PDB file of C-alpha atoms in Angstrom:
ATOM      1  CA  LYS Y   1      12.680   1.943  12.818  1.00  0.00           C
ATOM      2  CA  GLN Y   2       9.929   4.149  10.810  1.00  0.00           C
ATOM      3  CA  GLU Y   3       6.994   4.798  12.516  1.00  0.00           C
ATOM      4  CA  VAL Y   4       3.959   6.391  10.624  1.00  0.00           C
ATOM      5  CA  THR Y   5       1.180   7.822  12.558  1.00  0.00           C
ATOM      6  CA  GLN Y   6      -2.328   9.043  11.361  1.00  0.00           C
ATOM      7  CA  ILE Y   7      -4.448  11.238  13.462  1.00  0.00           C
ATOM      8  CA  PRO Y   8      -7.289  11.219  13.873  1.00  0.00           C
ATOM      9  CA  ALA Y   9      -8.338   7.508  13.262  1.00  0.00           C
ATOM     10  CA  ALA Y  10     -11.893   8.608  12.181  1.00  0.00           C
ATOM     11  CA  LEU Y  11     -13.486  11.528  11.073  1.00  0.00           C
ATOM     12  CA  SER Y  12     -16.868  12.664  10.236  1.00  0.00           C
ATOM     13  CA  VAL Y  13     -17.843  16.248   8.508  1.00  0.00           C
ATOM     14  CA  PRO Y  14     -20.700  17.340   6.380  1.00  0.00           C
ATOM     15  CA  GLU Y  15     -20.632  17.904   2.524  1.00  0.00           C
ATOM     16  CA  GLY Y  16     -19.050  20.904   1.516  1.00  0.00           C
ATOM     17  CA  GLU Y  17     -16.334  21.466   4.506  1.00  0.00           C
ATOM     18  CA  ASN Y  18     -12.508  21.192   4.094  1.00  0.00           C
ATOM     19  CA  LEU Y  19     -11.043  17.949   5.106  1.00  0.00           C
ATOM     20  CA  VAL Y  20      -7.417  18.320   6.996  1.00  0.00           C
ATOM     21  CA  LEU Y  21      -5.815  14.697   7.393  1.00  0.00           C
ATOM     22  CA  ASN Y  22      -2.579  14.336   9.288  1.00  0.00           C
ATOM     23  CA  CYS Y  23       0.516  11.797   8.894  1.00  0.00           C
ATOM     24  CA  SER Y  24       3.270  12.263  11.203  1.00  0.00           C
ATOM     25  CA  PHE Y  25       6.721   9.988  10.953  1.00  0.00           C
ATOM     26  CA  THR Y  26       9.562   9.426  13.253  1.00  0.00           C
ATOM     27  CA  ASP Y  27      12.370   9.041  10.811  1.00  0.00           C
ATOM     28  CA  SER Y  28      12.929  12.319   8.745  1.00  0.00           C
ATOM     29  CA  ALA Y  29      15.564  10.429   5.903  1.00  0.00           C
ATOM     30  CA  ILE Y  30      12.382   9.712   3.748  1.00  0.00           C
ATOM     31  CA  TYR Y  31      12.669   9.028  -0.043  1.00  0.00           C
ATOM     32  CA  ASN Y  32       9.009   9.970  -0.628  1.00  0.00           C
ATOM     33  CA  LEU Y  33       5.635  10.060   0.883  1.00  0.00           C
ATOM     34  CA  GLN Y  34       2.456   8.961  -0.735  1.00  0.00           C
ATOM     35  CA  TRP Y  35      -1.222   9.241   0.148  1.00  0.00           C
ATOM     36  CA  PHE Y  36      -3.586   6.712  -0.901  1.00  0.00           C
ATOM     37  CA  ARG Y  37      -7.201   6.210  -0.858  1.00  0.00           C
ATOM     38  CA  GLN Y  38      -9.097   2.643   0.302  1.00  0.00           C
ATOM     39  CA  ASP Y  39     -12.645   2.045  -0.421  1.00  0.00           C
ATOM     40  CA  PRO Y  40     -14.081  -0.569   1.800  1.00  0.00           C
ATOM     41  CA  GLY Y  41     -12.730  -3.797   0.692  1.00  0.00           C
ATOM     42  CA  LYS Y  42     -11.105  -2.743  -2.001  1.00  0.00           C
ATOM     43  CA  GLY Y  43      -7.627  -1.797  -3.201  1.00  0.00           C
ATOM     44  CA  LEU Y  44      -5.163   1.059  -2.897  1.00  0.00           C
ATOM     45  CA  THR Y  45      -5.794   4.328  -5.000  1.00  0.00           C
ATOM     46  CA  SER Y  46      -2.958   6.562  -5.265  1.00  0.00           C
ATOM     47  CA  LEU Y  47      -3.885   9.861  -4.778  1.00  0.00           C
ATOM     48  CA  LEU Y  48      -0.109  12.134  -4.467  1.00  0.00           C
ATOM     49  CA  LEU Y  49       3.272  11.438  -4.186  1.00  0.00           C
ATOM     50  CA  ILE Y  50       5.561  14.041  -2.462  1.00  0.00           C
ATOM     51  CA  GLN Y  51       9.457  13.307  -3.238  1.00  0.00           C
ATOM     52  CA  SER Y  52      11.847  14.399  -0.426  1.00  0.00           C
ATOM     53  CA  SER Y  53      12.717  17.506  -2.034  1.00  0.00           C
ATOM     54  CA  GLN Y  54       9.378  18.563  -2.633  1.00  0.00           C
ATOM     55  CA  ARG Y  55       6.933  20.673  -0.304  1.00  0.00           C
ATOM     56  CA  GLU Y  56       3.683  20.094  -1.564  1.00  0.00           C
ATOM     57  CA  GLN Y  57       1.543  18.324  -4.279  1.00  0.00           C
ATOM     58  CA  THR Y  58      -1.607  19.130  -5.802  1.00  0.00           C
ATOM     59  CA  SER Y  59      -4.350  17.568  -7.823  1.00  0.00           C
ATOM     60  CA  GLY Y  60      -7.753  19.071  -8.436  1.00  0.00           C
ATOM     61  CA  ARG Y  61      -9.174  19.727  -4.695  1.00  0.00           C
ATOM     62  CA  LEU Y  62      -6.435  17.656  -2.912  1.00  0.00           C
ATOM     63  CA  ASN Y  63      -3.380  19.451  -1.598  1.00  0.00           C
ATOM     64  CA  ALA Y  64      -0.772  17.527  -0.154  1.00  0.00           C
ATOM     65  CA  SER Y  65       2.174  19.275   2.142  1.00  0.00           C
ATOM     66  CA  LEU Y  66       5.755  17.757   3.453  1.00  0.00           C
ATOM     67  CA  ASP Y  67       7.770  19.230   6.373  1.00  0.00           C
ATOM     68  CA  LYS Y  68      10.361  16.522   6.680  1.00  0.00           C
ATOM     69  CA  SER Y  69      12.388  18.197   9.612  1.00  0.00           C
ATOM     70  CA  SER Y  70       9.238  17.749  11.806  1.00  0.00           C
ATOM     71  CA  GLY Y  71       8.183  15.150  10.394  1.00  0.00           C
ATOM     72  CA  ARG Y  72       4.784  15.602   9.263  1.00  0.00           C
ATOM     73  CA  SER Y  73       2.190  15.480   6.301  1.00  0.00           C
ATOM     74  CA  THR Y  74      -0.938  16.873   5.812  1.00  0.00           C
ATOM     75  CA  LEU Y  75      -3.610  16.094   3.426  1.00  0.00           C
ATOM     76  CA  TYR Y  76      -5.951  18.744   2.237  1.00  0.00           C
ATOM     77  CA  ILE Y  77      -9.424  18.102   0.391  1.00  0.00           C
ATOM     78  CA  ALA Y  78     -11.268  20.832  -0.547  1.00  0.00           C
ATOM     79  CA  ALA Y  79     -15.304  21.215  -0.292  1.00  0.00           C
ATOM     80  CA  SER Y  80     -15.660  17.758   0.629  1.00  0.00           C
ATOM     81  CA  GLN Y  81     -18.275  15.387  -1.221  1.00  0.00           C
ATOM     82  CA  PRO Y  82     -19.940  12.206  -0.095  1.00  0.00           C
ATOM     83  CA  GLY Y  83     -18.197  10.334  -2.943  1.00  0.00           C
ATOM     84  CA  ASP Y  84     -14.602  11.438  -0.350  1.00  0.00           C
ATOM     85  CA  SER Y  85     -15.931   8.760   1.917  1.00  0.00           C
ATOM     86  CA  ALA Y  86     -13.188   6.090   2.412  1.00  0.00           C
ATOM     87  CA  THR Y  87      -9.913   5.348   4.474  1.00  0.00           C
ATOM     88  CA  TYR Y  88      -7.027   7.516   3.893  1.00  0.00           C
ATOM     89  CA  LEU Y  89      -3.558   6.019   4.100  1.00  0.00           C
ATOM     90  CA  CYS Y  90      -0.261   7.589   4.080  1.00  0.00           C
ATOM     91  CA  ALA Y  91       2.831   5.524   3.221  1.00  0.00           C
ATOM     92  CA  VAL Y  92       6.583   6.583   3.737  1.00  0.00           C
ATOM     93  CA  MET Y  93       9.648   5.175   2.015  1.00  0.00           C
ATOM     94  CA  THR Y  94      12.888   5.666   3.627  1.00  0.00           C
ATOM     95  CA  THR Y  95      16.237   6.242   2.335  1.00  0.00           C
ATOM     96  CA  ASP Y  96      17.701   3.139   4.258  1.00  0.00           C
ATOM     97  CA  SER Y  97      14.598   0.587   3.039  1.00  0.00           C
ATOM     98  CA  TRP Y  98      14.519   1.586  -0.806  1.00  0.00           C
ATOM     99  CA  GLY Y  99      11.219   0.463  -2.209  1.00  0.00           C
ATOM    100  CA  LYS Y 100       9.540  -0.588   1.022  1.00  0.00           C
ATOM    101  CA  LEU Y 101       6.511   1.568   2.217  1.00  0.00           C
ATOM    102  CA  GLN Y 102       5.639   1.995   5.917  1.00  0.00           C
ATOM    103  CA  PHE Y 103       2.101   2.386   6.004  1.00  0.00           C
ATOM    104  CA  GLY Y 104       0.085   4.556   8.843  1.00  0.00           C
ATOM    105  CA  ALA Y 105      -3.107   2.847   9.961  1.00  0.00           C
ATOM    106  CA  GLY Y 106      -5.487   5.368   8.358  1.00  0.00           C
ATOM    107  CA  THR Y 107      -8.036   7.742   8.640  1.00  0.00           C
ATOM    108  CA  GLN Y 108     -11.438   6.796   8.280  1.00  0.00           C
ATOM    109  CA  VAL Y 109     -13.475   9.723   6.690  1.00  0.00           C
ATOM    110  CA  VAL Y 110     -17.379   9.867   6.367  1.00  0.00           C
ATOM    111  CA  VAL Y 111     -18.837  12.872   4.623  1.00  0.00           C
ATOM    112  CA  THR Y 112     -22.506  13.240   5.256  1.00  0.00           C
ATOM    113  CA  PRO Y 113     -24.644  14.832   2.473  1.00  0.00           C
TER     114      PRO Y 113
ATOM    115  CA  GLU W   1      -4.898   0.449 -19.109  1.00  0.00           C
ATOM    116  CA  ALA W   2      -2.290   0.390 -16.764  1.00  0.00           C
ATOM    117  CA  GLN W   3      -2.648  -1.867 -14.069  1.00  0.00           C
ATOM    118  CA  VAL W   4      -1.635  -4.641 -11.551  1.00  0.00           C
ATOM    119  CA  THR W   5      -3.837  -7.725 -11.670  1.00  0.00           C
ATOM    120  CA  GLN W   6      -4.116  -9.982  -8.878  1.00  0.00           C
ATOM    121  CA  ASN W   7      -5.996 -13.453  -8.995  1.00  0.00           C
ATOM    122  CA  PRO W   8      -8.095 -14.863  -7.639  1.00  0.00           C
ATOM    123  CA  ARG W   9     -10.161 -12.042  -5.983  1.00  0.00           C
ATOM    124  CA  TYR W  10     -11.224 -14.365  -2.911  1.00  0.00           C
ATOM    125  CA  LEU W  11     -10.073 -17.979  -1.821  1.00  0.00           C
ATOM    126  CA  ILE W  12     -11.045 -20.313   0.808  1.00  0.00           C
ATOM    127  CA  THR W  13      -8.960 -23.066   1.202  1.00  0.00           C
ATOM    128  CA  VAL W  14      -7.991 -25.715   3.593  1.00  0.00           C
ATOM    129  CA  THR W  15      -5.154 -25.832   5.972  1.00  0.00           C
ATOM    130  CA  GLY W  16      -1.992 -27.167   4.399  1.00  0.00           C
ATOM    131  CA  LYS W  17      -3.094 -27.190   0.537  1.00  0.00           C
ATOM    132  CA  LYS W  18      -0.675 -25.448  -1.174  1.00  0.00           C
ATOM    133  CA  LEU W  19      -1.402 -22.123  -3.264  1.00  0.00           C
ATOM    134  CA  THR W  20      -0.347 -19.739  -5.388  1.00  0.00           C
ATOM    135  CA  VAL W  21      -2.019 -16.002  -5.866  1.00  0.00           C
ATOM    136  CA  THR W  22      -0.746 -14.543  -9.280  1.00  0.00           C
ATOM    137  CA  CYS W  23      -0.085 -10.794  -9.596  1.00  0.00           C
ATOM    138  CA  SER W  24       1.046  -9.322 -13.009  1.00  0.00           C
ATOM    139  CA  GLN W  25       1.897  -5.642 -14.308  1.00  0.00           C
ATOM    140  CA  ASN W  26       1.541  -4.180 -17.762  1.00  0.00           C
ATOM    141  CA  MET W  27       3.532  -1.226 -16.712  1.00  0.00           C
ATOM    142  CA  ASN W  28       7.221  -2.572 -17.063  1.00  0.00           C
ATOM    143  CA  HIS W  29       7.825  -1.846 -13.588  1.00  0.00           C
ATOM    144  CA  GLU W  30      10.972  -3.209 -12.075  1.00  0.00           C
ATOM    145  CA  TYR W  31       9.956  -2.897  -8.592  1.00  0.00           C
ATOM    146  CA  MET W  32       7.038  -5.505  -7.359  1.00  0.00           C
ATOM    147  CA  SER W  33       5.803  -6.492  -3.640  1.00  0.00           C
ATOM    148  CA  TRP W  34       3.603  -8.240  -1.433  1.00  0.00           C
ATOM    149  CA  TYR W  35       1.431  -6.914   1.205  1.00  0.00           C
ATOM    150  CA  ARG W  36      -0.988  -8.278   3.580  1.00  0.00           C
ATOM    151  CA  GLN W  37      -3.610  -5.974   5.263  1.00  0.00           C
ATOM    152  CA  ASP W  38      -4.833  -7.105   8.797  1.00  0.00           C
ATOM    153  CA  PRO W  39      -7.634  -5.325  11.014  1.00  0.00           C
ATOM    154  CA  GLY W  40      -5.614  -3.541  13.666  1.00  0.00           C
ATOM    155  CA  LEU W  41      -1.864  -4.140  12.303  1.00  0.00           C
ATOM    156  CA  GLY W  42      -2.825  -2.892   8.937  1.00  0.00           C
ATOM    157  CA  LEU W  43      -0.687  -3.240   5.591  1.00  0.00           C
ATOM    158  CA  ARG W  44       2.709  -5.165   6.303  1.00  0.00           C
ATOM    159  CA  GLN W  45       5.084  -6.068   3.629  1.00  0.00           C
ATOM    160  CA  ILE W  46       5.799  -9.673   2.865  1.00  0.00           C
ATOM    161  CA  TYR W  47       8.044 -10.101   0.176  1.00  0.00           C
ATOM    162  CA  TYR W  48       9.535  -7.771  -2.324  1.00  0.00           C
ATOM    163  CA  SER W  49      11.420  -7.895  -6.087  1.00  0.00           C
ATOM    164  CA  MET W  50      13.465  -5.188  -7.274  1.00  0.00           C
ATOM    165  CA  ASN W  51      14.034  -7.054 -10.641  1.00  0.00           C
ATOM    166  CA  VAL W  52      13.991 -10.116 -12.503  1.00  0.00           C
ATOM    167  CA  GLU W  53      15.382 -13.164 -10.334  1.00  0.00           C
ATOM    168  CA  VAL W  54      16.014 -10.422  -7.315  1.00  0.00           C
ATOM    169  CA  THR W  55      13.697 -10.798  -4.333  1.00  0.00           C
ATOM    170  CA  ASP W  56      14.067 -10.198  -0.622  1.00  0.00           C
ATOM    171  CA  LYS W  57      11.979 -10.778   2.982  1.00  0.00           C
ATOM    172  CA  GLY W  58       9.785  -8.202   4.111  1.00  0.00           C
ATOM    173  CA  ASP W  59       8.710  -7.639   7.712  1.00  0.00           C
ATOM    174  CA  VAL W  60       6.498 -10.969   7.939  1.00  0.00           C
ATOM    175  CA  PRO W  61       8.027 -13.246   5.292  1.00  0.00           C
ATOM    176  CA  GLU W  62       7.575 -16.591   7.368  1.00  0.00           C
ATOM    177  CA  GLY W  63       4.945 -19.169   5.385  1.00  0.00           C
ATOM    178  CA  TYR W  64       5.331 -17.409   1.871  1.00  0.00           C
ATOM    179  CA  LYS W  65       7.638 -17.891  -1.010  1.00  0.00           C
ATOM    180  CA  VAL W  66       7.571 -15.609  -3.869  1.00  0.00           C
ATOM    181  CA  SER W  67       9.471 -15.912  -7.322  1.00  0.00           C
ATOM    182  CA  ARG W  68      10.443 -13.513 -10.179  1.00  0.00           C
ATOM    183  CA  LYS W  69      11.370 -15.139 -13.468  1.00  0.00           C
ATOM    184  CA  GLU W  70       9.715 -12.527 -15.607  1.00  0.00           C
ATOM    185  CA  LYS W  71       9.650  -8.570 -14.993  1.00  0.00           C
ATOM    186  CA  ARG W  72       5.659  -8.514 -15.472  1.00  0.00           C
ATOM    187  CA  ASN W  73       4.878 -11.664 -12.995  1.00  0.00           C
ATOM    188  CA  PHE W  74       5.557 -11.719  -9.073  1.00  0.00           C
ATOM    189  CA  PRO W  75       3.558 -14.925  -7.525  1.00  0.00           C
ATOM    190  CA  LEU W  76       2.948 -15.227  -4.226  1.00  0.00           C
ATOM    191  CA  ILE W  77       3.222 -19.010  -2.690  1.00  0.00           C
ATOM    192  CA  LEU W  78       2.037 -20.644   0.244  1.00  0.00           C
ATOM    193  CA  GLU W  79       3.431 -23.859   0.304  1.00  0.00           C
ATOM    194  CA  SER W  80       1.266 -24.868   3.435  1.00  0.00           C
ATOM    195  CA  PRO W  81      -1.547 -22.581   4.223  1.00  0.00           C
ATOM    196  CA  SER W  82      -2.020 -22.239   8.111  1.00  0.00           C
ATOM    197  CA  PRO W  83      -5.332 -20.010   9.483  1.00  0.00           C
ATOM    198  CA  ASN W  84      -2.961 -17.304  10.656  1.00  0.00           C
ATOM    199  CA  GLN W  85      -2.468 -16.569   7.086  1.00  0.00           C
ATOM    200  CA  THR W  86      -6.274 -15.452   6.532  1.00  0.00           C
ATOM    201  CA  SER W  87      -5.977 -12.067   5.442  1.00  0.00           C
ATOM    202  CA  LEU W  88      -6.572  -9.502   2.705  1.00  0.00           C
ATOM    203  CA  TYR W  89      -3.330  -9.410   0.290  1.00  0.00           C
ATOM    204  CA  PHE W  90      -2.310  -6.973  -2.253  1.00  0.00           C
ATOM    205  CA  CYS W  91       0.371  -6.790  -5.363  1.00  0.00           C
ATOM    206  CA  ALA W  92       1.987  -3.644  -5.887  1.00  0.00           C
ATOM    207  CA  SER W  93       4.557  -2.386  -8.296  1.00  0.00           C
ATOM    208  CA  SER W  94       6.470   0.820  -9.001  1.00  0.00           C
ATOM    209  CA  LEU W  95       8.909   2.164 -11.301  1.00  0.00           C
ATOM    210  CA  GLY W  96      12.055   3.628  -9.741  1.00  0.00           C
ATOM    211  CA  GLY W  97      10.753   4.748  -6.222  1.00  0.00           C
ATOM    212  CA  SER W  98       8.062   6.457  -8.249  1.00  0.00           C
ATOM    213  CA  ALA W  99       4.063   6.273  -7.225  1.00  0.00           C
ATOM    214  CA  TYR W 100       2.960   2.950  -6.071  1.00  0.00           C
ATOM    215  CA  THR W 101       0.224   1.102  -8.098  1.00  0.00           C
ATOM    216  CA  PHE W 102      -1.668  -1.538  -6.048  1.00  0.00           C
ATOM    217  CA  GLY W 103      -3.838  -4.409  -7.192  1.00  0.00           C
ATOM    218  CA  SER W 104      -7.593  -4.869  -6.192  1.00  0.00           C
ATOM    219  CA  GLY W 105      -6.671  -7.317  -3.351  1.00  0.00           C
ATOM    220  CA  THR W 106      -7.319 -11.386  -2.801  1.00  0.00           C
ATOM    221  CA  ARG W 107      -9.448 -11.992   0.175  1.00  0.00           C
ATOM    222  CA  LEU W 108      -7.662 -15.476   1.479  1.00  0.00           C
ATOM    223  CA  THR W 109      -9.700 -17.443   3.896  1.00  0.00           C
ATOM    224  CA  VAL W 110      -7.721 -20.696   5.417  1.00  0.00           C
ATOM    225  CA  VAL W 111     -10.017 -23.133   7.222  1.00  0.00           C
TER     226      VAL W 111
END
């Protein structure tokens, strides 16, 4: 069974620092991996989707890498801002459970002014 | 605007009183799914549907029903709600394994 782990569980950085969020998964037979942002009591906003054939995806200040062989993905957020404060979730879709997202527990990020 | 719409956003109900949470998407996505989010347990899939009239159980289907009579709609039905179904519920949709779009969530309290 696929297990998804996110470390650290919480992170606090001063504004302007780069953020590095980690996601690891146990089954490398994945279809894709997706990063989401969730604000308190709100829905999930999709940030980046990486297909299994890709190594990375970029959108503005966000960059996500994928290393299937080691079962890891990293989300980088450059020059963090207080508005980046949220919980970040990674979710994996495995090839034997097409369509189903297996979520990590999330990393709660606080960016202080 | 492309979106997944859930209603209601908040609901307080009593044990045993049947309720339906609606979900609608305007993106012509074939895949739709329901998740619940609980502190310490994260997001878990309840049911999913790969197309009209095709539904299947996720990880925590007990106590829930779904139907998919039209492509755009995927309601979640609680025939006899119990307090352990108090949770934050999300509907989501996607097109062929592409990026998922989630609704804003329904916070359900069963007393």
